mmCIF file of C-alpha atoms in Angstrom:
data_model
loop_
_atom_site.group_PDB
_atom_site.id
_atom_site.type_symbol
_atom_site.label_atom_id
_atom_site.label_comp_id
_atom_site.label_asym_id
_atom_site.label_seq_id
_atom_site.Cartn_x
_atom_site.Cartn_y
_atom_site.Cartn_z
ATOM 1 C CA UNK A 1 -86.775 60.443 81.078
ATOM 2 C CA UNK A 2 -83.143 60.539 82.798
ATOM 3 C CA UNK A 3 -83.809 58.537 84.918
ATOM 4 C CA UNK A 4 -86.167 55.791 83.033
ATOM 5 C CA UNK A 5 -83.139 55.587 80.518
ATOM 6 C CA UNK A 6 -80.533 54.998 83.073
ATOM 7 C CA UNK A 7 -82.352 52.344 84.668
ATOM 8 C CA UNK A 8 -82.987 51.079 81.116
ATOM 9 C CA UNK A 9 -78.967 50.830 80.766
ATOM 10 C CA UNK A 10 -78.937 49.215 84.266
ATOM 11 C CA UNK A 11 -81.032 46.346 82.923
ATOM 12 C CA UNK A 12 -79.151 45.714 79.863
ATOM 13 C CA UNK A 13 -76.042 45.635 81.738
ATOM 14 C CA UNK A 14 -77.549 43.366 84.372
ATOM 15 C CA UNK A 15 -78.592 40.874 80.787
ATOM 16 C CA UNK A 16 -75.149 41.223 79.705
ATOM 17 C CA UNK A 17 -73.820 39.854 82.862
ATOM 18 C CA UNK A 18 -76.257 36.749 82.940
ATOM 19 C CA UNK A 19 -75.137 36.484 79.202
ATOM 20 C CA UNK A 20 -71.444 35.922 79.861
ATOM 21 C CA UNK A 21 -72.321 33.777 83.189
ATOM 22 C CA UNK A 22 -74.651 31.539 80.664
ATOM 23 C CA UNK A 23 -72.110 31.724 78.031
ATOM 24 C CA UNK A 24 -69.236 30.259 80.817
ATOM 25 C CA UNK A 25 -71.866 27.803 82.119
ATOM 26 C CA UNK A 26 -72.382 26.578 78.482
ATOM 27 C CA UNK A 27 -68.679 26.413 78.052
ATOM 28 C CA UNK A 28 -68.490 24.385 81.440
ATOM 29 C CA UNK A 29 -71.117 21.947 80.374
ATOM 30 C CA UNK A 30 -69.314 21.808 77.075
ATOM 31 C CA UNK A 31 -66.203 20.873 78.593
ATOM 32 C CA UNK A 32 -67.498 18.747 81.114
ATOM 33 C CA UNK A 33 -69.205 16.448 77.885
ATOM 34 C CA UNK A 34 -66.077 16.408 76.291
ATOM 35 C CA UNK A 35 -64.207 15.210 79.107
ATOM 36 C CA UNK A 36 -66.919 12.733 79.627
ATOM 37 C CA UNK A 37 -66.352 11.491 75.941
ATOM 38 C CA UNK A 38 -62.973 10.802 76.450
ATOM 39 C CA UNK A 39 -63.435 9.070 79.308
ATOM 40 C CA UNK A 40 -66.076 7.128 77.513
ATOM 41 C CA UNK A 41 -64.214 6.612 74.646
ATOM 42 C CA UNK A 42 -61.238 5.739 77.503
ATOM 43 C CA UNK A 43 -63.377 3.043 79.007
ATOM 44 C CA UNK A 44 -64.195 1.695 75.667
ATOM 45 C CA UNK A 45 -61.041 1.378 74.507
ATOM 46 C CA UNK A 46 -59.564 -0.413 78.383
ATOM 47 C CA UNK A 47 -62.474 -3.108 77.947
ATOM 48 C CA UNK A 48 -61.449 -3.905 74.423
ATOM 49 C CA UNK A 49 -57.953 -3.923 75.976
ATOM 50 C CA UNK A 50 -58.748 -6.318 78.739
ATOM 51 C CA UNK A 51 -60.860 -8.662 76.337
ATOM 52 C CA UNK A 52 -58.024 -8.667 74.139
ATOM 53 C CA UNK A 53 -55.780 -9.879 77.233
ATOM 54 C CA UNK A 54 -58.183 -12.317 78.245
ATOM 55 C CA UNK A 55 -58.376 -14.173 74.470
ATOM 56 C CA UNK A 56 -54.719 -13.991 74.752
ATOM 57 C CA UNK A 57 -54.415 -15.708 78.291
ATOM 58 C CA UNK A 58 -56.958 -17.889 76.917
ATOM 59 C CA UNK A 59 -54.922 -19.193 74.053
ATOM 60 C CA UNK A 60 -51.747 -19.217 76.024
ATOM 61 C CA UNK A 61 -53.481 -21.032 78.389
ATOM 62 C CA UNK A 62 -55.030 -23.790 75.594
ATOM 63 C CA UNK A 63 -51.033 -23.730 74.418
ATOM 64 C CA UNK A 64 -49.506 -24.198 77.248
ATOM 65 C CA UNK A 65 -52.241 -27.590 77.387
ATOM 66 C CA UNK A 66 -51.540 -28.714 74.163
ATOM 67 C CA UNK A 67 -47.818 -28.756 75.155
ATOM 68 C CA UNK A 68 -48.407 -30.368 78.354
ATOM 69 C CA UNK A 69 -50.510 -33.136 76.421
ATOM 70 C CA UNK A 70 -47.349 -33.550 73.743
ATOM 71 C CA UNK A 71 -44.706 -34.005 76.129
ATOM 72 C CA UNK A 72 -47.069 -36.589 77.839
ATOM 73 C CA UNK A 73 -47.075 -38.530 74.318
ATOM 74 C CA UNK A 74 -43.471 -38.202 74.050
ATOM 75 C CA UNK A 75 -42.689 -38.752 77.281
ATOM 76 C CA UNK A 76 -40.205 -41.644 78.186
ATOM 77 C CA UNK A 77 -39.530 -42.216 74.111
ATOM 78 C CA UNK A 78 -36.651 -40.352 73.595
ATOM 79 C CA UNK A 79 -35.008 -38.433 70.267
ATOM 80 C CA UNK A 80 -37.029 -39.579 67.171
ATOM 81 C CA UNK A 81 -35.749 -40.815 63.856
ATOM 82 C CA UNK A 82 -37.686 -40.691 60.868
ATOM 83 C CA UNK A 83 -36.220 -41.406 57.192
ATOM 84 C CA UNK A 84 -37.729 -40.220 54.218
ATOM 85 C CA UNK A 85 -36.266 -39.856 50.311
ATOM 86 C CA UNK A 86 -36.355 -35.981 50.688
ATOM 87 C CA UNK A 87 -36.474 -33.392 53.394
ATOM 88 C CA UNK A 88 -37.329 -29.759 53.055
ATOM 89 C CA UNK A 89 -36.415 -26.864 54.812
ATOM 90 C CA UNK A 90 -38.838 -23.916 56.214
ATOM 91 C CA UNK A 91 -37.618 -21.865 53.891
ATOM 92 C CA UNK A 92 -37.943 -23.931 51.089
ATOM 93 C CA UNK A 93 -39.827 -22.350 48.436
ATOM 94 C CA UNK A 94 -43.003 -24.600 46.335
ATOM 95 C CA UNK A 95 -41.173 -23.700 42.835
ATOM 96 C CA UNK A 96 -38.372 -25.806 44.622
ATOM 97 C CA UNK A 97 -40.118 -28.426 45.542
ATOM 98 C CA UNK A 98 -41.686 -28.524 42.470
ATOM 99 C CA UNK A 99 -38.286 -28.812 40.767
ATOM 100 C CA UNK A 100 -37.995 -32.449 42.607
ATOM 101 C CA UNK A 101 -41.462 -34.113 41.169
ATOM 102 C CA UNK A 102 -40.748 -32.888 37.656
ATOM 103 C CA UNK A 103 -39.456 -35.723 36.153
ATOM 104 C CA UNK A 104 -42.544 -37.819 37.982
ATOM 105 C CA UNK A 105 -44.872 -35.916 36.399
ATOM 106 C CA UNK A 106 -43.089 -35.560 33.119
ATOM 107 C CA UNK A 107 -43.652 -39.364 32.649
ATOM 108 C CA UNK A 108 -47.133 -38.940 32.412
ATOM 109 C CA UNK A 109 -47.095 -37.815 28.899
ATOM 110 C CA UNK A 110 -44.723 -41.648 28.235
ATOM 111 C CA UNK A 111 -47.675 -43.303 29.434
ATOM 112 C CA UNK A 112 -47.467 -43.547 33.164
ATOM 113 C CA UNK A 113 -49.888 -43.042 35.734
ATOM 114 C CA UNK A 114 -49.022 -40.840 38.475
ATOM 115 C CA UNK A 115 -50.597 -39.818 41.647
ATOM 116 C CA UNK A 116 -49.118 -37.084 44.089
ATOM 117 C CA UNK A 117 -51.101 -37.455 47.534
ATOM 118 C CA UNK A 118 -50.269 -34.010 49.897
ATOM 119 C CA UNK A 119 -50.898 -34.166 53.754
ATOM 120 C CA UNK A 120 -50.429 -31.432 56.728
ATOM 121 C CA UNK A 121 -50.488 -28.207 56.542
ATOM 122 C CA UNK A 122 -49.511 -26.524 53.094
ATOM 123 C CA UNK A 123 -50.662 -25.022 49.987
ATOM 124 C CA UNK A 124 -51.139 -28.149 48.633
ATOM 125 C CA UNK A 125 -53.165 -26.754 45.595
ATOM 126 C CA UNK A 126 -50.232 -24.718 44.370
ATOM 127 C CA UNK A 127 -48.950 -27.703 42.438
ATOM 128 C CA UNK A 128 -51.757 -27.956 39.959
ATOM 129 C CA UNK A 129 -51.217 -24.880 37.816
ATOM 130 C CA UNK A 130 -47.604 -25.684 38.095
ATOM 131 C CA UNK A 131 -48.287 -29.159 36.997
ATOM 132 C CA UNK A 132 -50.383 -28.714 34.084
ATOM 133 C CA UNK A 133 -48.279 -25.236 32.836
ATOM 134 C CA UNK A 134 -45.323 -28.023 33.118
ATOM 135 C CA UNK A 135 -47.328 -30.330 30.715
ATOM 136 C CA UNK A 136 -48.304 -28.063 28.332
ATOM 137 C CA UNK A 137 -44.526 -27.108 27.733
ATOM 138 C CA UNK A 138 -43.378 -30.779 27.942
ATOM 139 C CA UNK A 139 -46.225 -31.191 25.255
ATOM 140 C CA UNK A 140 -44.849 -28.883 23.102
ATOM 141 C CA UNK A 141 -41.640 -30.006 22.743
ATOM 142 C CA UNK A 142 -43.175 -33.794 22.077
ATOM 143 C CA UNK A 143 -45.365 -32.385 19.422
ATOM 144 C CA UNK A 144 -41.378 -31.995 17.259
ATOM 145 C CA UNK A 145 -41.800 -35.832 17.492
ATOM 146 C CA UNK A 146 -45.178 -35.814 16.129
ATOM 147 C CA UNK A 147 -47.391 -36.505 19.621
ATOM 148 C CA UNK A 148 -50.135 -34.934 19.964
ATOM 149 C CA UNK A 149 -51.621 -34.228 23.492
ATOM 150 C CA UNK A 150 -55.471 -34.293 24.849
ATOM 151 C CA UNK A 151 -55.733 -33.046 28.483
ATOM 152 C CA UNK A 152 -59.095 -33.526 30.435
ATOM 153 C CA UNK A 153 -59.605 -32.576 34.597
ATOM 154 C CA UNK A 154 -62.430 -33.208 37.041
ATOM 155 C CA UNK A 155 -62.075 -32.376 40.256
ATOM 156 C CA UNK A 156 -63.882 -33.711 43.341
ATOM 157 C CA UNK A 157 -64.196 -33.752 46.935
ATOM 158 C CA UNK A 158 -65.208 -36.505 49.822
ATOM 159 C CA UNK A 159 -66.844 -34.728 52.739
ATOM 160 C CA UNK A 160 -68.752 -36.702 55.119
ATOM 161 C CA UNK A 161 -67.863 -40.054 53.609
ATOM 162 C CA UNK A 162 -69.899 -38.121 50.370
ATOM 163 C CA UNK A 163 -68.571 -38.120 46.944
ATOM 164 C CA UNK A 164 -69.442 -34.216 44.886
ATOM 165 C CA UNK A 165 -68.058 -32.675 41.841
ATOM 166 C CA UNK A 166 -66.410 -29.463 42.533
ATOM 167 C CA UNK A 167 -66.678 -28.341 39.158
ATOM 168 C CA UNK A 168 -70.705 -29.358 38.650
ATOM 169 C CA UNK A 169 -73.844 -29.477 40.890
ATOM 170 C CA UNK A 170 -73.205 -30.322 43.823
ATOM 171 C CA UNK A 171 -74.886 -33.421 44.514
ATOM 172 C CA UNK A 172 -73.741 -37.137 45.355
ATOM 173 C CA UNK A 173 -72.066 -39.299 43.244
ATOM 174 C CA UNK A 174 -71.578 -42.902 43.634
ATOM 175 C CA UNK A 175 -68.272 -44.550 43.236
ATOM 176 C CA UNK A 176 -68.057 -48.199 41.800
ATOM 177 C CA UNK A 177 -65.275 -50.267 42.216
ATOM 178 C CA UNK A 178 -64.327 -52.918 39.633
ATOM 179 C CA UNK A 179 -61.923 -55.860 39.774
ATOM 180 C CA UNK A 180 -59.689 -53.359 37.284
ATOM 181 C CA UNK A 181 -60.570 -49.817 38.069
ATOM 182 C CA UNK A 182 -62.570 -47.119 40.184
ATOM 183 C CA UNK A 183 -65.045 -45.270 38.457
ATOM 184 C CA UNK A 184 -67.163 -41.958 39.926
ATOM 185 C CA UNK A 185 -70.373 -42.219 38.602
ATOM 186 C CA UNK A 186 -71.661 -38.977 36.822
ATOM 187 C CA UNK A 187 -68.212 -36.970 37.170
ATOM 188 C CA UNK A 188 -68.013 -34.327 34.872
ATOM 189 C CA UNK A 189 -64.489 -33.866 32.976
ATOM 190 C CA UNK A 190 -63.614 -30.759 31.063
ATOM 191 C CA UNK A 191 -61.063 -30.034 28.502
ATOM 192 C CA UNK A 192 -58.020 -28.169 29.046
ATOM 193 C CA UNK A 193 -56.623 -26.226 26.000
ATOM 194 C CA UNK A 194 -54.501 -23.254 28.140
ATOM 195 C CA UNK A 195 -53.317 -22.189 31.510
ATOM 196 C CA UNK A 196 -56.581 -20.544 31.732
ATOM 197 C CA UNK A 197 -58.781 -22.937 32.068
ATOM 198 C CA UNK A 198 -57.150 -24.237 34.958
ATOM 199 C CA UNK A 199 -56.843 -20.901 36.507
ATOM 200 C CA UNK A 200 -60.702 -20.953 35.773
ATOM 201 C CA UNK A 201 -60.977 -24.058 37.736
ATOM 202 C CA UNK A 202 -59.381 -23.408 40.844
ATOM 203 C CA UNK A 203 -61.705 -20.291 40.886
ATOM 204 C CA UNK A 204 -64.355 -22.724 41.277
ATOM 205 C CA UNK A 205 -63.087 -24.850 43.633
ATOM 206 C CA UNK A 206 -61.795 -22.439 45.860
ATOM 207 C CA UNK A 207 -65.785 -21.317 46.296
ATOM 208 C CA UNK A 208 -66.954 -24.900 46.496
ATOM 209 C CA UNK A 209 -64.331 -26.753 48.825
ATOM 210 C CA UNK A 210 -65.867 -26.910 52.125
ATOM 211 C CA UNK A 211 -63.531 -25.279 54.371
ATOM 212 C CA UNK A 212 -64.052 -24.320 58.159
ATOM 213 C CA UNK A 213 -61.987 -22.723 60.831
ATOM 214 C CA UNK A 214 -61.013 -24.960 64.116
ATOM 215 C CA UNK A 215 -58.679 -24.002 66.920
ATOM 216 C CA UNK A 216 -55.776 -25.410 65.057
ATOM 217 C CA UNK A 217 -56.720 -24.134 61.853
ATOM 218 C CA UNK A 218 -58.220 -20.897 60.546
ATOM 219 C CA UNK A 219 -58.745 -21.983 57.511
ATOM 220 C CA UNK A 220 -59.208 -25.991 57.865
ATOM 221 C CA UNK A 221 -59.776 -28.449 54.825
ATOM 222 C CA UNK A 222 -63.395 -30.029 55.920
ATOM 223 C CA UNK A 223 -62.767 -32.848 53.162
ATOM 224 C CA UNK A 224 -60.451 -34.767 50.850
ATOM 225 C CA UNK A 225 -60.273 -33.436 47.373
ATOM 226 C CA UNK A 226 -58.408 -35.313 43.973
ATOM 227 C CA UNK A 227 -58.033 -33.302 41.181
ATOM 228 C CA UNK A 228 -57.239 -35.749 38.100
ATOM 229 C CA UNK A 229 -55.886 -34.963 34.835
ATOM 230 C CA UNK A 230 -56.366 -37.672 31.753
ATOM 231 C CA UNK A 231 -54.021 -37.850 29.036
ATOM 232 C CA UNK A 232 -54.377 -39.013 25.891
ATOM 233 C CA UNK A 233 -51.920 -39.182 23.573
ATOM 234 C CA UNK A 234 -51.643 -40.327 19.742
ATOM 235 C CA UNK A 235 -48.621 -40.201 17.514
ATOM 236 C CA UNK A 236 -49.492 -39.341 13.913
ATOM 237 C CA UNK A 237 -46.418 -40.595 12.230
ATOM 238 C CA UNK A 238 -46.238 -44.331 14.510
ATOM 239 C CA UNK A 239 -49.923 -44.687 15.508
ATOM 240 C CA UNK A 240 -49.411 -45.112 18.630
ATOM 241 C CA UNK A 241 -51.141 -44.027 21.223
ATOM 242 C CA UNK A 242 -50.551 -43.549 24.967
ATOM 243 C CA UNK A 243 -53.062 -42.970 28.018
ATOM 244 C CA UNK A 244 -52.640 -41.902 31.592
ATOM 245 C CA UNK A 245 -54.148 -40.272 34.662
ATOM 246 C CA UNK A 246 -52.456 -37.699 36.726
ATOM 247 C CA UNK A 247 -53.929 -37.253 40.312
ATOM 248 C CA UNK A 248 -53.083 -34.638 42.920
ATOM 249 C CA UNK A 249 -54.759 -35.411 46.242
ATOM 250 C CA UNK A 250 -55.242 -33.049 48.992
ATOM 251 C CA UNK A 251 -56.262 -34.485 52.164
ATOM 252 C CA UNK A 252 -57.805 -33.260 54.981
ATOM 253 C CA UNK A 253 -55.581 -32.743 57.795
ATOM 254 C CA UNK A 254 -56.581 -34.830 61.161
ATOM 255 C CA UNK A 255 -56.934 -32.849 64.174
ATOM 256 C CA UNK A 256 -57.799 -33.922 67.644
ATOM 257 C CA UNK A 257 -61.394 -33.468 69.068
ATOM 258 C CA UNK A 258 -60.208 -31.636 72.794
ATOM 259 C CA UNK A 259 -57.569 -29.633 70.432
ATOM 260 C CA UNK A 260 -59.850 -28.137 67.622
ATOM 261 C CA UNK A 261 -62.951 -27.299 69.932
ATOM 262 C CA UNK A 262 -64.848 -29.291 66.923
ATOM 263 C CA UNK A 263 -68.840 -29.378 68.046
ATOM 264 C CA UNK A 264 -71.957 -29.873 66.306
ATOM 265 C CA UNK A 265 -71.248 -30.008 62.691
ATOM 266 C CA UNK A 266 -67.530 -29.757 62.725
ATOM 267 C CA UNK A 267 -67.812 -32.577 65.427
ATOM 268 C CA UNK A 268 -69.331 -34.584 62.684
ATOM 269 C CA UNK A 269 -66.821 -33.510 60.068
ATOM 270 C CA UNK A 270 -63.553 -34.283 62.104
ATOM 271 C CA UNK A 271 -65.018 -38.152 62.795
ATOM 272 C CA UNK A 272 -65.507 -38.383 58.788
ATOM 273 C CA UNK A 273 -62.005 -36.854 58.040
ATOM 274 C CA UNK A 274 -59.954 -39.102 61.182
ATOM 275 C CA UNK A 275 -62.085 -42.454 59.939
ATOM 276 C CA UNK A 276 -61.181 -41.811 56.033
ATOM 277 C CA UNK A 277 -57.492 -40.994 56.954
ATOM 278 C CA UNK A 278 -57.587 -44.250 59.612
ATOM 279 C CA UNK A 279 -59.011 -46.276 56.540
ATOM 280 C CA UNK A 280 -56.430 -45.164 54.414
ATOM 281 C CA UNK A 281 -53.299 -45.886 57.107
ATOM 282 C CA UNK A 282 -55.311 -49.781 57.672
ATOM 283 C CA UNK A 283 -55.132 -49.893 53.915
ATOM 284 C CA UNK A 284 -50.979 -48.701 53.999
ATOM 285 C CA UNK A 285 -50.583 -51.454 56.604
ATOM 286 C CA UNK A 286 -52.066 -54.321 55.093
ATOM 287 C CA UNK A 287 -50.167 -53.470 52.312
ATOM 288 C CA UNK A 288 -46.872 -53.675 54.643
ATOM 289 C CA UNK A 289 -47.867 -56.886 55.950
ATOM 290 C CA UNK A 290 -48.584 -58.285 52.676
ATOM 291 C CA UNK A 291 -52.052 -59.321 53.388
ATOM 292 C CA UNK A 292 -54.435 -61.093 50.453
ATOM 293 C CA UNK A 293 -56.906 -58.831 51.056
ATOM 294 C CA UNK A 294 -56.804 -54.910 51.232
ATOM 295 C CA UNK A 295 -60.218 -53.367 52.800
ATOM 296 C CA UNK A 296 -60.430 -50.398 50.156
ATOM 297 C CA UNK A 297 -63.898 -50.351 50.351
ATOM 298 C CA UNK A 298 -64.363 -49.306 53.646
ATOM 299 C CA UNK A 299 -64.249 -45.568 52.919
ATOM 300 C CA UNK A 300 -64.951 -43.605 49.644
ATOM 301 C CA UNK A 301 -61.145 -41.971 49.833
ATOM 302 C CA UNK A 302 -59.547 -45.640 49.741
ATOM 303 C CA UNK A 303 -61.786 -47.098 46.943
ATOM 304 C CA UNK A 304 -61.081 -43.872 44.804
ATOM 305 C CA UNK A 305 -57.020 -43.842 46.160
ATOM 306 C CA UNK A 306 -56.801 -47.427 45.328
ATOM 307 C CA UNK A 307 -54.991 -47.421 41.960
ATOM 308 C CA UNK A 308 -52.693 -44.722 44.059
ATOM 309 C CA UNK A 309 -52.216 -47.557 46.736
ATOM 310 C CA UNK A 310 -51.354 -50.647 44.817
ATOM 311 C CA UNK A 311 -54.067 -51.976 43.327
ATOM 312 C CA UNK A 312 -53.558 -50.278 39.635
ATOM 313 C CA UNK A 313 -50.687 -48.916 37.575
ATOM 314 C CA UNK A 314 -49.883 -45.729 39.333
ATOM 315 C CA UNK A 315 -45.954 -44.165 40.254
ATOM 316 C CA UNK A 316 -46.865 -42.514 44.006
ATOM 317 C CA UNK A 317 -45.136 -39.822 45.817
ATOM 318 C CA UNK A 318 -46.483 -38.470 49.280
ATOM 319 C CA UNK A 319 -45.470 -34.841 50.352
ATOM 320 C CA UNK A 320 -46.169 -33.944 54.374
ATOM 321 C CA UNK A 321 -45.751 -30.750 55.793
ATOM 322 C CA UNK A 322 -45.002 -30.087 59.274
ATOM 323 C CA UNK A 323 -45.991 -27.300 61.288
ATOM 324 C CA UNK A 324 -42.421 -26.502 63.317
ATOM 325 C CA UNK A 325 -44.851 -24.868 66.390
ATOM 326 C CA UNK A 326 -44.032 -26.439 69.287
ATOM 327 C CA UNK A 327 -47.657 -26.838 70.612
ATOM 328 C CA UNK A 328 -47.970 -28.971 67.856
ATOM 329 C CA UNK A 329 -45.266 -32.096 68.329
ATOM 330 C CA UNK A 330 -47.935 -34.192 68.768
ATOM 331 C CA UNK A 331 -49.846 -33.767 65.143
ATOM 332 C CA UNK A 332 -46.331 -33.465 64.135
ATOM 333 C CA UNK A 333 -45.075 -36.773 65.206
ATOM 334 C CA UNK A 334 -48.474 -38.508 63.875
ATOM 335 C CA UNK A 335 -48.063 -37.063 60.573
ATOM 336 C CA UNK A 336 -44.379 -38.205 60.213
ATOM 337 C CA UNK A 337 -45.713 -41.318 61.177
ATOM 338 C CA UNK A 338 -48.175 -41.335 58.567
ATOM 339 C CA UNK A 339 -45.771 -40.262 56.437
ATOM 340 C CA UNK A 340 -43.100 -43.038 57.326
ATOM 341 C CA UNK A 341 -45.735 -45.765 56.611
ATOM 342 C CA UNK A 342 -46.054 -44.446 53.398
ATOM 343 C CA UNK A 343 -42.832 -44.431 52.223
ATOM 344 C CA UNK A 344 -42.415 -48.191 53.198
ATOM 345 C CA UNK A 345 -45.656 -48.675 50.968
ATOM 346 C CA UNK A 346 -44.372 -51.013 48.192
ATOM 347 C CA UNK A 347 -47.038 -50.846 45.658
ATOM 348 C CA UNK A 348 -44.957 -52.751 42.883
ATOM 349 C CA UNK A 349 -43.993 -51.209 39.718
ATOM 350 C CA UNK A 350 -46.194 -49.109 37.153
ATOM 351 C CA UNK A 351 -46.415 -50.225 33.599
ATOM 352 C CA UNK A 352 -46.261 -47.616 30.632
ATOM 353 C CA UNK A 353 -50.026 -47.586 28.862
ATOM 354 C CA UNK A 354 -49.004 -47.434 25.531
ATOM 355 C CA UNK A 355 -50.405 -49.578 22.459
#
């Protein structure tokens, strides 16, 4: 029995050796997939690295292009001058420039039409809850003189040489043009009683503008949009009454095919946007050259701009902003161009619409 129980205690020590030797080769394997996690993990994180690197070589490479391809448009031309009313700074803040078209707007409620037509890149929508707050306080202090106020929006959109309602289904809607006025068939206007409701409205649109990103835009404006606020006005005490239209137009910014890697649809979109916004400079330059006959009709966004343009009762003001990047002098210089042909727009004088 001795000996049967000491080779007994042989055996277990002999399992308790191959135990720990299992337990260590466990361990190893355990460290080894560790290590080979990390590495894993290492090589993951490299290749994300080196795409990263690549997209950035990529777009240094597209900028330094872009920059080769504006100093060939500038080239030979010199220094620049441009001359405008107003210029902003970069730092300039929108309640500033707001500050400045005040008194424009303000003379909507005296029975002036007024359009406000925004181009480049900007927040152009910011001015609309500004604007109307700005009314409603203006129309406050009128009601002392016993006016009373009516305030009605729409708010629409031209994509693809298409007329929609941003506010309504979105179908098309035809726009007729009179000897007098411009008329969108089937637009839906809604009233405005508080700050609210245009909050409410700019909800919608923000879901309904068609927007896209490009290569020089992440967030680009795929169409032209004119929100329009009608005034009516009646004085109790007089009888008179007063009517105008405020319009604040956004348009979509142009951008070069080669520069905004447009295909497919947003190929189709940019050659809608450029041919609206070459209408509308054709239409600026007739007016300049003082020609009988200006070709509104050859694009929705002139026919519904055309009381904005000279052909109605409207005071006009054009804001541009300027991207100060240097890859983009060339969209620069075109939109202070565009911007210089406006101001030399003489669209005569607006009369009050009072009775």
């Amino acid at each position: 029995m001795g000996a049967i129980q000491m080779a007994l205690e042989a055996e277990k020590g002999k399992s308790a050796m191959m135990q720990v030797a299992i337990d260590a080769k466990d361990s190893e394997i355990a460290n080894l997939k560790n290590e080979l996690n990390e590495r894993m993990e290492d090589i993951g994180r490299l290749t994300s690295e080196l795409a990263a690197k690549r997209d950035e070589l990529r777009e240094k490479d597209e900028a330094m292009r872009h920059l080769h391809n504006a100093v060939v448009d500038l080239k030979g031309k010199g220094s620049l001058n441009f001359e405008f009313q107003r210029v902003f700074g970069p730092n300039m803040s929108q309640a500033r420039v707001f500050n400045d078209v005040e008194e424009l707007i303000l003379s909507c409620l005296h029975g002036y039409n007024v359009s406000i037509i925004a181009y480049g890149e900007g927040e152009s929508e910011g001015i609309i809850p500004r604007a109307v707050k700005f009314l409603f306080q203006s129309r406050n202090k009128l009601a002392d003189l016993d006016w009373k106020f009516e305030f009605k929006a729409s708010f629409i959109e031209v994509y693809n040489e298409e007329v929609y309602d941003l506010l309504g289904e979105r179908k098309k809607l035809d726009v007729k043009m009179g000897s007098g006025t411009t008329c969108v068939v089937g637009l839906k206007y809604h009233e405005i009683n508080a700050i609210d409701d245009i909050e409410n409205i700019l909800a919608v649109t923000d879901r309904t503008r068609s927007t896209a990103a490009t290569k020089c835009n992440e967030q680009s404006s795929r169409s032209h949009a004119v929100f329009e606020l009608t005034i009516q006005g009646h004085n109790k005490t007089s009888g008179a009454s007063r009517h105008a239209c405020l319009h604040l137009v956004d348009l979509a910014g142009s951008e070069r095919v080669k520069e905004s890697g447009a295909e497919g649809e947003r190929f189709k979109e940019m050659t809608h946007i450029n041919s609206a916004l070459s209408n509308l400079q054709n239409c600026i330059r007739c007016q300049l050259n003082k020609n009988p006959h200006i070709p509104y009709r050859n694009s929705k966004l002139t026919m519904i701009l055309r009381d904005s343009l000279g052909a109605g009762n409207s005071k006009t003001m054009v804001i541009v902003a300027l991207n100060p990047a240097v890859t983009q002098i060339a969209e620069t210089k075109r939109s202070l161009e565009f911007a210089q042909q406006m101001s030399m727009t003489k669209i005569g004088s607006a009369k009050k619409q009072e009775q």
